[in-house]
Amino acid sequence: MAIYHSGIKINNLYHNGKKINKFFHNGKCIYTSIVVGESLYDGVPSHGIMLYGDYPIYTKSSNPLCIQGDSINLKAPLSSCPNGIKIHFSTSSYYYNGLLDYSQCQIPDISIPKGSSSGSSTVLSNNASPSNSYITAGINGTTLSFSASNNIYSYDGTVIYTHNDYPSELLAVTSITAY
């Protein structure tokens, strides 16, 4: 949403010489200024976040951070970003308990440009081949959701492989930024 004054679009708001990044009306944010490279999700630990989808979290890890479900809430919608959203992944994948599984993952960044609602990338991991394995991210408002598939199965969240009905390999998101 843009803010206009006397028919002229205001690109930046200032108060007492300081830039205002958010503007509220009746308790609702109606303007946010997001810059290229700005994080859209605060609190990503150094090893990233893993989303377990419908699987229970057996052992909680804080680094990588374990999150129940397949989605997270961003601090701003796609429309507030200059060009879109970029999602970066770790070169490591992890077991359900947060212990290292594989340290040579190759997952190109997912970009979701303005005007789009999703993006995907190939996955090379311990149990996934880039010829038929993908991770997809979709955005709806400020909700960013993930799903992944290897050559046989599809999963919610960042689960890429299961064994005996529990997630045995999860991918980790290390940053979500505006571009």
Short mmCIF file of N, CA and C in Angstrom, two decimals:
data_model
loop_
_atom_site.label_atom_id
_atom_site.label_comp_id
_atom_site.label_asym_id
_atom_site.label_seq_id
_atom_site.Cartn_x
_atom_site.Cartn_y
_atom_site.Cartn_z
N MET A 1 0.84 -1.17 0.00
CA MET A 1 0.00 0.00 0.00
C MET A 1 0.89 1.24 0.00
N ALA A 2 0.61 2.14 -0.88
CA ALA A 2 1.36 3.39 -0.95
C ALA A 2 0.63 4.47 -0.16
N ILE A 3 1.39 5.45 0.29
CA ILE A 3 0.81 6.59 0.99
C ILE A 3 0.99 7.82 0.10
N TYR A 4 -0.09 8.59 -0.04
CA TYR A 4 -0.08 9.77 -0.89
C TYR A 4 -0.42 11.01 -0.07
N HIS A 5 0.17 12.13 -0.46
CA HIS A 5 -0.14 13.43 0.14
C HIS A 5 -0.35 14.41 -1.01
N SER A 6 -1.53 15.00 -1.07
CA SER A 6 -1.90 15.94 -2.14
C SER A 6 -1.65 15.32 -3.52
N GLY A 7 -1.93 14.01 -3.65
CA GLY A 7 -1.80 13.33 -4.93
C GLY A 7 -0.39 12.90 -5.28
N ILE A 8 0.58 13.14 -4.41
CA ILE A 8 1.96 12.76 -4.67
C ILE A 8 2.33 11.58 -3.77
N LYS A 9 2.89 10.54 -4.40
CA LYS A 9 3.28 9.34 -3.64
C LYS A 9 4.47 9.66 -2.73
N ILE A 10 4.35 9.24 -1.48
CA ILE A 10 5.42 9.43 -0.51
C ILE A 10 6.22 8.14 -0.43
N ASN A 11 7.50 8.20 -0.79
CA ASN A 11 8.35 7.01 -0.76
C ASN A 11 8.97 6.76 0.60
N ASN A 12 9.24 7.81 1.34
CA ASN A 12 9.84 7.67 2.66
C ASN A 12 9.17 8.65 3.61
N LEU A 13 8.94 8.19 4.84
CA LEU A 13 8.37 9.04 5.88
C LEU A 13 9.44 9.35 6.91
N TYR A 14 9.49 10.61 7.36
CA TYR A 14 10.46 11.02 8.36
C TYR A 14 9.76 11.76 9.48
N HIS A 15 10.30 11.61 10.68
CA HIS A 15 9.84 12.36 11.84
C HIS A 15 11.06 12.80 12.63
N ASN A 16 11.21 14.09 12.85
CA ASN A 16 12.37 14.65 13.54
C ASN A 16 13.69 14.15 12.95
N GLY A 17 13.74 14.05 11.62
CA GLY A 17 14.97 13.65 10.94
C GLY A 17 15.23 12.16 10.90
N LYS A 18 14.36 11.35 11.50
CA LYS A 18 14.56 9.90 11.50
C LYS A 18 13.52 9.26 10.58
N LYS A 19 13.99 8.28 9.80
CA LYS A 19 13.09 7.59 8.88
C LYS A 19 12.12 6.72 9.66
N ILE A 20 10.85 6.76 9.26
CA ILE A 20 9.82 5.93 9.87
C ILE A 20 9.64 4.71 8.97
N ASN A 21 9.83 3.52 9.53
CA ASN A 21 9.70 2.30 8.73
C ASN A 21 8.30 1.73 8.73
N LYS A 22 7.49 2.08 9.72
CA LYS A 22 6.12 1.58 9.79
C LYS A 22 5.19 2.71 10.18
N PHE A 23 3.99 2.65 9.64
CA PHE A 23 2.98 3.66 9.94
C PHE A 23 1.69 2.93 10.28
N PHE A 24 1.12 3.25 11.44
CA PHE A 24 -0.08 2.57 11.92
C PHE A 24 -1.28 3.50 11.92
N HIS A 25 -2.45 2.92 11.66
CA HIS A 25 -3.70 3.64 11.75
C HIS A 25 -4.71 2.70 12.42
N ASN A 26 -5.29 3.17 13.51
CA ASN A 26 -6.23 2.35 14.29
C ASN A 26 -5.62 0.99 14.67
N GLY A 27 -4.36 0.99 15.04
CA GLY A 27 -3.69 -0.22 15.49
C GLY A 27 -3.28 -1.18 14.40
N LYS A 28 -3.50 -0.83 13.13
CA LYS A 28 -3.15 -1.70 12.02
C LYS A 28 -2.04 -1.04 11.20
N CYS A 29 -1.01 -1.83 10.89
CA CYS A 29 0.09 -1.31 10.08
C CYS A 29 -0.41 -1.10 8.65
N ILE A 30 -0.35 0.15 8.17
CA ILE A 30 -0.82 0.45 6.82
C ILE A 30 0.32 0.81 5.88
N TYR A 31 1.54 0.93 6.42
CA TYR A 31 2.70 1.24 5.59
C TYR A 31 3.93 0.65 6.24
N THR A 32 4.73 -0.01 5.45
CA THR A 32 6.01 -0.49 5.95
C THR A 32 7.04 -0.30 4.85
N SER A 33 8.19 0.13 5.23
CA SER A 33 9.27 0.37 4.29
C SER A 33 10.32 -0.72 4.47
N ILE A 34 10.40 -1.62 3.54
CA ILE A 34 11.36 -2.71 3.58
C ILE A 34 12.44 -2.42 2.53
N VAL A 35 13.69 -2.62 2.89
CA VAL A 35 14.79 -2.35 1.97
C VAL A 35 15.43 -3.66 1.51
N VAL A 36 16.12 -3.62 0.37
CA VAL A 36 16.81 -4.79 -0.16
C VAL A 36 17.79 -5.32 0.89
N GLY A 37 17.75 -6.63 1.12
CA GLY A 37 18.64 -7.27 2.08
C GLY A 37 18.09 -7.34 3.49
N GLU A 38 16.97 -6.66 3.75
CA GLU A 38 16.39 -6.66 5.09
C GLU A 38 15.77 -8.02 5.40
N SER A 39 16.02 -8.53 6.60
CA SER A 39 15.46 -9.81 7.02
C SER A 39 13.95 -9.66 7.23
N LEU A 40 13.21 -10.64 6.75
CA LEU A 40 11.76 -10.64 6.91
C LEU A 40 11.31 -11.57 8.03
N TYR A 41 12.27 -12.26 8.65
CA TYR A 41 11.96 -13.16 9.77
C TYR A 41 13.07 -13.01 10.80
N ASP A 42 12.74 -12.44 11.94
CA ASP A 42 13.74 -12.23 12.98
C ASP A 42 13.93 -13.50 13.79
N GLY A 43 15.13 -13.71 14.24
CA GLY A 43 15.40 -14.83 15.14
C GLY A 43 15.83 -16.11 14.46
N VAL A 44 16.36 -16.05 13.23
CA VAL A 44 16.88 -17.26 12.59
C VAL A 44 18.26 -17.53 13.18
N PRO A 45 18.44 -18.69 13.85
CA PRO A 45 19.76 -19.00 14.42
C PRO A 45 20.76 -19.34 13.31
N SER A 46 22.03 -19.44 13.66
CA SER A 46 23.09 -19.62 12.67
C SER A 46 22.92 -20.88 11.81
N HIS A 47 22.33 -21.94 12.37
CA HIS A 47 22.13 -23.17 11.60
C HIS A 47 20.76 -23.22 10.92
N GLY A 48 19.94 -22.19 11.11
CA GLY A 48 18.68 -22.08 10.39
C GLY A 48 17.46 -22.57 11.17
N ILE A 49 16.36 -22.68 10.43
CA ILE A 49 15.10 -23.17 10.99
C ILE A 49 14.62 -24.35 10.15
N MET A 50 14.02 -25.32 10.83
CA MET A 50 13.46 -26.51 10.18
C MET A 50 11.97 -26.55 10.49
N LEU A 51 11.16 -26.79 9.47
CA LEU A 51 9.71 -26.87 9.65
C LEU A 51 9.28 -28.32 9.50
N TYR A 52 8.64 -28.85 10.54
CA TYR A 52 8.33 -30.27 10.63
C TYR A 52 7.01 -30.67 9.97
N GLY A 53 6.26 -29.74 9.44
CA GLY A 53 4.97 -30.09 8.85
C GLY A 53 4.07 -30.71 9.89
N ASP A 54 3.44 -31.84 9.55
CA ASP A 54 2.53 -32.53 10.46
C ASP A 54 3.23 -33.48 11.43
N TYR A 55 4.53 -33.65 11.26
CA TYR A 55 5.26 -34.57 12.15
C TYR A 55 5.50 -33.93 13.51
N PRO A 56 5.45 -34.73 14.57
CA PRO A 56 5.75 -34.17 15.89
C PRO A 56 7.24 -33.88 16.02
N ILE A 57 7.55 -32.93 16.88
CA ILE A 57 8.95 -32.62 17.17
C ILE A 57 9.35 -33.52 18.35
N TYR A 58 10.20 -34.49 18.08
CA TYR A 58 10.58 -35.47 19.10
C TYR A 58 11.57 -34.89 20.11
N THR A 59 12.54 -34.18 19.61
CA THR A 59 13.55 -33.57 20.46
C THR A 59 13.74 -32.14 19.97
N LYS A 60 13.49 -31.17 20.82
CA LYS A 60 13.60 -29.78 20.38
C LYS A 60 15.06 -29.35 20.31
N SER A 61 15.38 -28.72 19.22
CA SER A 61 16.70 -28.13 19.02
C SER A 61 16.49 -26.64 18.84
N SER A 62 17.40 -25.84 19.36
CA SER A 62 17.28 -24.40 19.18
C SER A 62 18.21 -23.88 18.09
N ASN A 63 19.14 -24.73 17.63
CA ASN A 63 20.05 -24.32 16.57
C ASN A 63 20.53 -25.55 15.80
N PRO A 64 19.82 -25.99 14.76
CA PRO A 64 18.73 -25.30 14.09
C PRO A 64 17.45 -25.32 14.92
N LEU A 65 16.65 -24.30 14.71
CA LEU A 65 15.39 -24.14 15.43
C LEU A 65 14.33 -25.05 14.82
N CYS A 66 13.64 -25.81 15.66
CA CYS A 66 12.57 -26.70 15.23
C CYS A 66 11.23 -25.98 15.33
N ILE A 67 10.47 -25.96 14.25
CA ILE A 67 9.17 -25.31 14.24
C ILE A 67 8.12 -26.31 13.79
N GLN A 68 7.06 -26.44 14.59
CA GLN A 68 5.95 -27.33 14.23
C GLN A 68 5.13 -26.66 13.13
N GLY A 69 4.75 -27.42 12.13
CA GLY A 69 3.95 -26.90 11.03
C GLY A 69 4.77 -26.68 9.78
N ASP A 70 4.12 -26.13 8.77
CA ASP A 70 4.78 -25.93 7.49
C ASP A 70 4.95 -24.46 7.11
N SER A 71 4.58 -23.55 8.04
CA SER A 71 4.64 -22.13 7.69
C SER A 71 5.14 -21.26 8.84
N ILE A 72 5.59 -20.09 8.46
CA ILE A 72 6.01 -19.07 9.43
C ILE A 72 5.40 -17.75 8.99
N ASN A 73 5.30 -16.83 9.94
CA ASN A 73 4.77 -15.49 9.63
C ASN A 73 5.90 -14.50 9.49
N LEU A 74 5.93 -13.82 8.36
CA LEU A 74 6.95 -12.81 8.09
C LEU A 74 6.52 -11.48 8.67
N LYS A 75 7.48 -10.57 8.81
CA LYS A 75 7.15 -9.27 9.39
C LYS A 75 6.55 -8.30 8.38
N ALA A 76 6.54 -8.67 7.11
CA ALA A 76 5.94 -7.81 6.08
C ALA A 76 5.52 -8.69 4.90
N PRO A 77 4.50 -8.27 4.16
CA PRO A 77 4.07 -9.04 2.99
C PRO A 77 4.99 -8.83 1.79
N LEU A 78 4.84 -9.67 0.80
CA LEU A 78 5.61 -9.58 -0.43
C LEU A 78 5.47 -8.20 -1.09
N SER A 79 4.29 -7.63 -1.01
CA SER A 79 4.03 -6.34 -1.65
C SER A 79 4.87 -5.20 -1.06
N SER A 80 5.38 -5.38 0.17
CA SER A 80 6.20 -4.35 0.82
C SER A 80 7.67 -4.42 0.41
N CYS A 81 8.06 -5.50 -0.26
CA CYS A 81 9.46 -5.68 -0.66
C CYS A 81 9.72 -4.95 -1.98
N PRO A 82 10.92 -4.42 -2.15
CA PRO A 82 11.21 -3.70 -3.39
C PRO A 82 10.97 -4.53 -4.65
N ASN A 83 11.45 -5.79 -4.66
CA ASN A 83 11.31 -6.64 -5.85
C ASN A 83 10.75 -8.02 -5.55
N GLY A 84 10.94 -8.49 -4.32
CA GLY A 84 10.47 -9.83 -3.97
C GLY A 84 11.13 -10.35 -2.71
N ILE A 85 11.01 -11.66 -2.52
CA ILE A 85 11.56 -12.34 -1.34
C ILE A 85 12.58 -13.37 -1.79
N LYS A 86 13.71 -13.45 -1.08
CA LYS A 86 14.74 -14.44 -1.36
C LYS A 86 14.92 -15.33 -0.13
N ILE A 87 14.91 -16.64 -0.34
CA ILE A 87 15.04 -17.62 0.74
C ILE A 87 16.33 -18.39 0.52
N HIS A 88 17.19 -18.40 1.54
CA HIS A 88 18.48 -19.07 1.46
C HIS A 88 18.49 -20.27 2.39
N PHE A 89 19.12 -21.36 1.94
CA PHE A 89 19.17 -22.60 2.70
C PHE A 89 20.58 -22.94 3.14
N SER A 90 20.67 -23.70 4.21
CA SER A 90 21.94 -24.18 4.72
C SER A 90 22.53 -25.22 3.76
N THR A 91 23.84 -25.37 3.80
CA THR A 91 24.48 -26.46 3.06
C THR A 91 24.45 -27.74 3.88
N SER A 92 23.85 -27.68 5.07
CA SER A 92 23.71 -28.87 5.92
C SER A 92 22.24 -29.23 6.06
N SER A 93 21.99 -30.52 6.15
CA SER A 93 20.66 -31.00 6.51
C SER A 93 20.78 -31.69 7.87
N TYR A 94 19.64 -31.89 8.52
CA TYR A 94 19.65 -32.35 9.91
C TYR A 94 18.66 -33.48 10.14
N TYR A 95 18.98 -34.30 11.13
CA TYR A 95 18.05 -35.33 11.60
C TYR A 95 16.93 -34.65 12.39
N TYR A 96 15.91 -35.40 12.72
CA TYR A 96 14.76 -34.88 13.46
C TYR A 96 15.14 -34.23 14.79
N ASN A 97 16.28 -34.64 15.37
CA ASN A 97 16.70 -34.11 16.67
C ASN A 97 17.67 -32.93 16.56
N GLY A 98 17.90 -32.45 15.36
CA GLY A 98 18.79 -31.30 15.17
C GLY A 98 20.25 -31.66 14.97
N LEU A 99 20.59 -32.94 15.00
CA LEU A 99 21.97 -33.35 14.76
C LEU A 99 22.25 -33.36 13.25
N LEU A 100 23.49 -33.09 12.89
CA LEU A 100 23.89 -33.01 11.50
C LEU A 100 23.67 -34.33 10.77
N ASP A 101 23.07 -34.25 9.60
CA ASP A 101 22.89 -35.42 8.75
C ASP A 101 23.89 -35.38 7.60
N TYR A 102 23.85 -34.30 6.82
CA TYR A 102 24.64 -34.20 5.60
C TYR A 102 25.16 -32.78 5.47
N SER A 103 26.42 -32.62 5.13
CA SER A 103 27.01 -31.27 5.14
C SER A 103 27.34 -30.73 3.76
N GLN A 104 26.84 -31.36 2.71
CA GLN A 104 27.15 -30.89 1.36
C GLN A 104 25.89 -30.68 0.53
N CYS A 105 24.84 -30.21 1.16
CA CYS A 105 23.60 -29.93 0.43
C CYS A 105 23.83 -28.81 -0.58
N GLN A 106 23.13 -28.92 -1.69
CA GLN A 106 23.15 -27.87 -2.70
C GLN A 106 21.71 -27.51 -3.02
N ILE A 107 21.30 -26.36 -2.52
CA ILE A 107 19.94 -25.87 -2.72
C ILE A 107 20.03 -24.41 -3.15
N PRO A 108 19.83 -24.13 -4.43
CA PRO A 108 19.85 -22.72 -4.85
C PRO A 108 18.77 -21.91 -4.13
N ASP A 109 19.03 -20.63 -3.96
CA ASP A 109 18.05 -19.74 -3.32
C ASP A 109 16.72 -19.80 -4.06
N ILE A 110 15.65 -19.69 -3.29
CA ILE A 110 14.32 -19.54 -3.89
C ILE A 110 14.01 -18.05 -3.92
N SER A 111 13.62 -17.56 -5.07
CA SER A 111 13.18 -16.17 -5.21
C SER A 111 11.70 -16.17 -5.55
N ILE A 112 10.95 -15.34 -4.83
CA ILE A 112 9.53 -15.13 -5.14
C ILE A 112 9.39 -13.66 -5.51
N PRO A 113 9.30 -13.38 -6.81
CA PRO A 113 9.19 -11.97 -7.23
C PRO A 113 7.80 -11.41 -6.96
N LYS A 114 7.74 -10.10 -6.85
CA LYS A 114 6.44 -9.43 -6.74
C LYS A 114 5.57 -9.88 -7.90
N GLY A 115 4.29 -10.07 -7.63
CA GLY A 115 3.38 -10.51 -8.66
C GLY A 115 3.26 -12.02 -8.74
N SER A 116 4.13 -12.73 -8.02
CA SER A 116 4.08 -14.19 -7.97
C SER A 116 3.64 -14.61 -6.58
N SER A 117 3.32 -15.86 -6.42
CA SER A 117 2.92 -16.34 -5.09
C SER A 117 3.76 -17.52 -4.62
N SER A 118 4.70 -17.98 -5.45
CA SER A 118 5.53 -19.12 -5.03
C SER A 118 6.81 -19.18 -5.85
N GLY A 119 7.71 -20.02 -5.38
CA GLY A 119 8.96 -20.29 -6.07
C GLY A 119 9.47 -21.63 -5.61
N SER A 120 10.38 -22.23 -6.37
CA SER A 120 10.92 -23.53 -5.97
C SER A 120 12.37 -23.65 -6.39
N SER A 121 13.01 -24.66 -5.83
CA SER A 121 14.41 -24.91 -6.12
C SER A 121 14.67 -26.40 -6.08
N THR A 122 15.67 -26.83 -6.80
CA THR A 122 16.08 -28.23 -6.74
C THR A 122 16.83 -28.50 -5.44
N VAL A 123 16.91 -29.77 -5.06
CA VAL A 123 17.58 -30.15 -3.82
C VAL A 123 18.55 -31.29 -4.07
N LEU A 124 19.79 -31.10 -3.64
CA LEU A 124 20.75 -32.20 -3.54
C LEU A 124 21.06 -32.34 -2.06
N SER A 125 20.70 -33.50 -1.51
CA SER A 125 20.98 -33.76 -0.09
C SER A 125 21.29 -35.23 0.06
N ASN A 126 21.38 -35.70 1.28
CA ASN A 126 21.69 -37.09 1.55
C ASN A 126 20.66 -38.03 0.92
N ASN A 127 19.40 -37.62 0.88
CA ASN A 127 18.33 -38.47 0.39
C ASN A 127 17.55 -37.84 -0.77
N ALA A 128 18.14 -36.89 -1.45
CA ALA A 128 17.44 -36.21 -2.54
C ALA A 128 18.42 -35.88 -3.67
N SER A 129 17.94 -36.03 -4.88
CA SER A 129 18.73 -35.75 -6.07
C SER A 129 18.11 -34.58 -6.83
N PRO A 130 18.91 -33.66 -7.34
CA PRO A 130 18.35 -32.48 -8.01
C PRO A 130 17.58 -32.80 -9.29
N SER A 131 17.72 -34.01 -9.82
CA SER A 131 16.97 -34.35 -11.03
C SER A 131 15.49 -34.55 -10.76
N ASN A 132 15.12 -34.81 -9.48
CA ASN A 132 13.71 -35.05 -9.18
C ASN A 132 13.31 -34.69 -7.76
N SER A 133 14.05 -33.81 -7.12
CA SER A 133 13.72 -33.38 -5.76
C SER A 133 13.67 -31.86 -5.70
N TYR A 134 12.63 -31.35 -5.01
CA TYR A 134 12.39 -29.91 -4.98
C TYR A 134 11.94 -29.45 -3.61
N ILE A 135 12.19 -28.18 -3.33
CA ILE A 135 11.55 -27.51 -2.19
C ILE A 135 10.83 -26.29 -2.76
N THR A 136 9.61 -26.10 -2.30
CA THR A 136 8.76 -25.02 -2.80
C THR A 136 8.35 -24.13 -1.64
N ALA A 137 8.34 -22.83 -1.89
CA ALA A 137 7.86 -21.86 -0.90
C ALA A 137 6.72 -21.08 -1.52
N GLY A 138 5.66 -20.88 -0.74
CA GLY A 138 4.52 -20.11 -1.20
C GLY A 138 4.19 -19.01 -0.20
N ILE A 139 3.75 -17.88 -0.70
CA ILE A 139 3.43 -16.74 0.17
C ILE A 139 1.97 -16.35 0.00
N ASN A 140 1.31 -16.12 1.13
CA ASN A 140 -0.07 -15.63 1.14
C ASN A 140 -0.15 -14.60 2.27
N GLY A 141 -0.21 -13.33 1.91
CA GLY A 141 -0.14 -12.27 2.91
C GLY A 141 1.25 -12.27 3.54
N THR A 142 1.32 -12.49 4.84
CA THR A 142 2.62 -12.58 5.51
C THR A 142 2.96 -14.02 5.88
N THR A 143 2.16 -14.98 5.44
CA THR A 143 2.41 -16.39 5.75
C THR A 143 3.23 -17.03 4.65
N LEU A 144 4.42 -17.52 5.01
CA LEU A 144 5.31 -18.20 4.09
C LEU A 144 5.28 -19.68 4.43
N SER A 145 4.86 -20.51 3.48
CA SER A 145 4.76 -21.95 3.72
C SER A 145 5.72 -22.72 2.82
N PHE A 146 6.09 -23.91 3.28
CA PHE A 146 7.05 -24.74 2.57
C PHE A 146 6.50 -26.14 2.34
N SER A 147 6.94 -26.75 1.25
CA SER A 147 6.71 -28.17 1.00
C SER A 147 7.94 -28.68 0.25
N ALA A 148 8.21 -29.97 0.38
CA ALA A 148 9.38 -30.56 -0.26
C ALA A 148 9.00 -31.92 -0.83
N SER A 149 9.71 -32.34 -1.86
CA SER A 149 9.48 -33.66 -2.41
C SER A 149 10.80 -34.25 -2.88
N ASN A 150 10.98 -35.53 -2.60
CA ASN A 150 12.10 -36.25 -3.17
C ASN A 150 11.55 -37.07 -4.34
N ASN A 151 12.28 -37.98 -4.86
CA ASN A 151 11.82 -38.69 -6.06
C ASN A 151 10.63 -39.62 -5.79
N ILE A 152 10.26 -39.85 -4.53
CA ILE A 152 9.17 -40.77 -4.21
C ILE A 152 8.02 -40.09 -3.48
N TYR A 153 8.33 -39.27 -2.46
CA TYR A 153 7.31 -38.73 -1.58
C TYR A 153 7.33 -37.20 -1.53
N SER A 154 6.19 -36.65 -1.12
CA SER A 154 6.08 -35.20 -0.89
C SER A 154 5.74 -34.98 0.58
N TYR A 155 6.26 -33.89 1.12
CA TYR A 155 6.09 -33.59 2.55
C TYR A 155 5.75 -32.12 2.73
N ASP A 156 5.07 -31.81 3.84
CA ASP A 156 4.88 -30.42 4.24
C ASP A 156 6.11 -29.99 5.03
N GLY A 157 6.37 -28.68 5.03
CA GLY A 157 7.51 -28.15 5.77
C GLY A 157 8.80 -28.35 4.99
N THR A 158 9.91 -28.48 5.70
CA THR A 158 11.21 -28.67 5.06
C THR A 158 11.71 -30.10 5.22
N VAL A 159 10.81 -31.02 5.50
CA VAL A 159 11.15 -32.44 5.57
C VAL A 159 11.42 -32.92 4.14
N ILE A 160 12.55 -33.57 3.91
CA ILE A 160 12.87 -34.08 2.57
C ILE A 160 12.88 -35.60 2.55
N TYR A 161 12.92 -36.24 3.73
CA TYR A 161 12.96 -37.71 3.78
C TYR A 161 12.48 -38.18 5.14
N THR A 162 11.78 -39.32 5.15
CA THR A 162 11.34 -39.92 6.41
C THR A 162 11.80 -41.36 6.48
N HIS A 163 11.88 -41.88 7.69
CA HIS A 163 12.22 -43.28 7.94
C HIS A 163 11.39 -43.74 9.13
N ASN A 164 10.71 -44.86 8.99
CA ASN A 164 9.85 -45.38 10.07
C ASN A 164 8.87 -44.32 10.57
N ASP A 165 8.32 -43.57 9.65
CA ASP A 165 7.29 -42.57 9.91
C ASP A 165 7.73 -41.42 10.83
N TYR A 166 8.99 -41.07 10.78
CA TYR A 166 9.43 -39.83 11.42
C TYR A 166 10.41 -39.14 10.49
N PRO A 167 10.50 -37.81 10.56
CA PRO A 167 11.40 -37.10 9.64
C PRO A 167 12.85 -37.40 9.96
N SER A 168 13.55 -37.99 9.00
CA SER A 168 14.95 -38.32 9.25
C SER A 168 15.92 -37.40 8.52
N GLU A 169 15.41 -36.55 7.63
CA GLU A 169 16.25 -35.50 7.04
C GLU A 169 15.40 -34.26 6.81
N LEU A 170 15.85 -33.16 7.39
CA LEU A 170 15.17 -31.87 7.23
C LEU A 170 16.15 -30.85 6.67
N LEU A 171 15.65 -30.00 5.79
CA LEU A 171 16.43 -28.90 5.25
C LEU A 171 16.27 -27.70 6.18
N ALA A 172 17.25 -26.82 6.20
CA ALA A 172 17.22 -25.68 7.10
C ALA A 172 17.27 -24.37 6.32
N VAL A 173 16.34 -23.48 6.62
CA VAL A 173 16.28 -22.14 6.04
C VAL A 173 17.18 -21.24 6.89
N THR A 174 18.16 -20.59 6.25
CA THR A 174 19.08 -19.74 7.02
C THR A 174 18.79 -18.24 6.91
N SER A 175 18.05 -17.84 5.88
CA SER A 175 17.67 -16.43 5.81
C SER A 175 16.49 -16.25 4.86
N ILE A 176 15.67 -15.25 5.19
CA ILE A 176 14.55 -14.84 4.35
C ILE A 176 14.66 -13.32 4.27
N THR A 177 14.99 -12.82 3.10
CA THR A 177 15.25 -11.39 2.96
C THR A 177 14.49 -10.81 1.77
N ALA A 178 14.37 -9.49 1.79
CA ALA A 178 13.80 -8.76 0.67
C ALA A 178 14.88 -8.57 -0.38
N TYR A 179 14.48 -8.58 -1.63
CA TYR A 179 15.43 -8.25 -2.71
C TYR A 179 14.78 -7.27 -3.66
#
